[in-house]
Amino acid sequence: MDEILGQVLRNAVWERLDLLTELANEADAPSLLSVARSELPRLTEGWRALLAAHEPDEKGNCPECSGRWRQQKSPCSVWRAAYEHLVAGGLAPRPARHLRSAPVTPPVTRSRRGVIARAH
């Protein structure tokens, strides 16, 4: 049951992101302004909630990314992604390969039909 619910939730989020991307790319100016006024506060609150959950603890570890046996020092991948997408706009210099925590893969895009494609 949890697997099915998880898939339903993931699909709903991907569909919402697809809709917002489509609106950003194709809506006329008045429609875009209306969407921005309603969606930007929701998106910023979502980022705030996500980042609050990944705030470092008193030892400087991310409580969400850390496991019982392995601690993840801050900034975790969520904070790094937030910085890259919200502040640097994807133009920030990348850390040296040996300092990266995980390999970077192209972003996943989903069409309305649920087809998954990797951007290159």
Coordinates of C-alpha atoms in Angstrom, one line a residue:
M1 CA 0.0 0.0 0.0
D2 CA 2.8 2.4 0.9
E3 CA 4.5 1.8 -2.5
I4 CA 1.3 2.6 -4.4
L5 CA 0.7 5.8 -2.3
G6 CA 4.3 6.8 -2.9
Q7 CA 4.0 6.4 -6.6
V8 CA 0.7 8.3 -6.7
L9 CA 2.3 11.2 -4.7
R10 CA 5.4 11.2 -6.9
N11 CA 3.3 11.2 -10.1
A12 CA 1.2 14.1 -8.8
V13 CA 4.3 16.2 -8.0
W14 CA 5.9 15.5 -11.4
E15 CA 2.7 16.4 -13.2
R16 CA 2.4 19.7 -11.2
L17 CA 6.0 20.5 -12.1
D18 CA 5.3 19.7 -15.8
L19 CA 2.2 22.0 -15.7
L20 CA 4.2 24.9 -14.1
T21 CA 7.0 24.5 -16.7
E22 CA 4.5 24.5 -19.5
L23 CA 2.8 27.6 -18.1
A24 CA 6.2 29.4 -17.7
N25 CA 7.1 28.6 -21.3
E26 CA 3.7 29.1 -23.0
A27 CA 1.4 31.3 -21.0
D28 CA 0.6 34.9 -22.0
A29 CA 1.8 37.7 -19.7
P30 CA -1.4 38.2 -17.7
S31 CA -1.8 34.5 -17.1
L32 CA 1.9 34.1 -16.2
L33 CA 1.6 37.0 -13.6
S34 CA -1.5 35.3 -12.1
V35 CA 0.3 31.9 -11.9
A36 CA 3.4 33.6 -10.4
R37 CA 1.4 35.3 -7.7
S38 CA -0.3 32.1 -6.6
E39 CA 2.6 29.6 -7.1
L40 CA 5.7 31.4 -6.1
P41 CA 4.6 31.7 -2.4
R42 CA 3.8 28.0 -2.4
L43 CA 7.1 27.0 -4.0
T44 CA 9.1 29.2 -1.6
E45 CA 7.3 27.7 1.4
G46 CA 8.0 24.2 0.1
W47 CA 11.7 25.0 -0.2
R48 CA 11.7 26.5 3.3
A49 CA 10.2 23.4 4.7
L50 CA 12.6 21.1 2.9
L51 CA 15.6 23.2 3.9
A52 CA 14.4 23.4 7.5
A53 CA 14.4 19.6 7.7
H54 CA 18.0 19.6 6.4
E55 CA 19.3 22.2 8.8
P56 CA 22.5 21.0 10.4
D57 CA 22.4 19.7 14.0
E58 CA 24.7 20.9 16.8
K59 CA 27.5 18.7 15.4
G60 CA 27.2 20.1 11.9
N61 CA 25.5 17.0 10.4
C62 CA 22.3 16.9 8.3
P63 CA 19.7 15.0 10.4
E64 CA 17.8 13.9 7.3
C65 CA 20.7 12.7 5.2
S66 CA 22.7 11.1 8.1
G67 CA 22.2 7.4 8.9
R68 CA 22.9 5.5 12.1
W69 CA 26.4 4.5 11.0
R70 CA 27.3 7.3 8.6
Q71 CA 26.9 11.0 9.3
Q72 CA 26.5 13.5 6.4
K73 CA 28.2 16.8 7.1
S74 CA 26.5 20.0 6.1
P75 CA 25.9 21.3 3.6
C76 CA 24.1 18.2 2.3
S77 CA 23.0 17.6 -1.3
V78 CA 19.7 19.3 -0.6
W79 CA 21.4 22.5 0.5
R80 CA 23.9 22.4 -2.4
A81 CA 21.0 21.9 -4.9
A82 CA 19.1 24.8 -3.3
Y83 CA 22.1 27.0 -3.6
E84 CA 22.7 26.0 -7.2
H85 CA 19.1 26.4 -8.3
L86 CA 18.0 29.4 -6.2
V87 CA 21.2 31.5 -5.9
A88 CA 23.8 30.6 -8.5
G89 CA 21.3 29.7 -11.2
G90 CA 23.3 26.7 -12.1
L91 CA 26.3 28.9 -13.0
A92 CA 28.3 28.5 -9.8
P93 CA 31.7 26.8 -10.2
R94 CA 31.5 23.1 -9.4
P95 CA 33.8 21.7 -6.7
A96 CA 36.7 19.5 -7.8
R97 CA 35.6 16.0 -8.7
H98 CA 37.2 14.4 -5.6
L99 CA 35.1 16.8 -3.4
R100 CA 31.8 15.9 -4.9
S101 CA 29.6 13.7 -2.8
A102 CA 27.8 11.9 -5.7
P103 CA 28.0 11.8 -9.5
V104 CA 25.9 14.4 -11.2
T105 CA 23.4 13.0 -13.7
P106 CA 21.3 14.9 -16.2
P107 CA 18.0 16.1 -14.8
V108 CA 15.0 13.8 -15.4
T109 CA 12.1 15.2 -17.4
R110 CA 8.7 13.7 -17.7
S111 CA 6.1 14.2 -20.3
R112 CA 2.4 14.3 -19.7
R113 CA 2.3 10.6 -20.7
G114 CA 4.7 9.6 -18.0
V115 CA 7.6 9.0 -20.3
I116 CA 10.9 9.6 -18.6
A117 CA 13.8 11.2 -20.6
R118 CA 17.2 12.4 -19.5
A119 CA 18.2 15.8 -20.7
H120 CA 21.6 15.9 -22.4

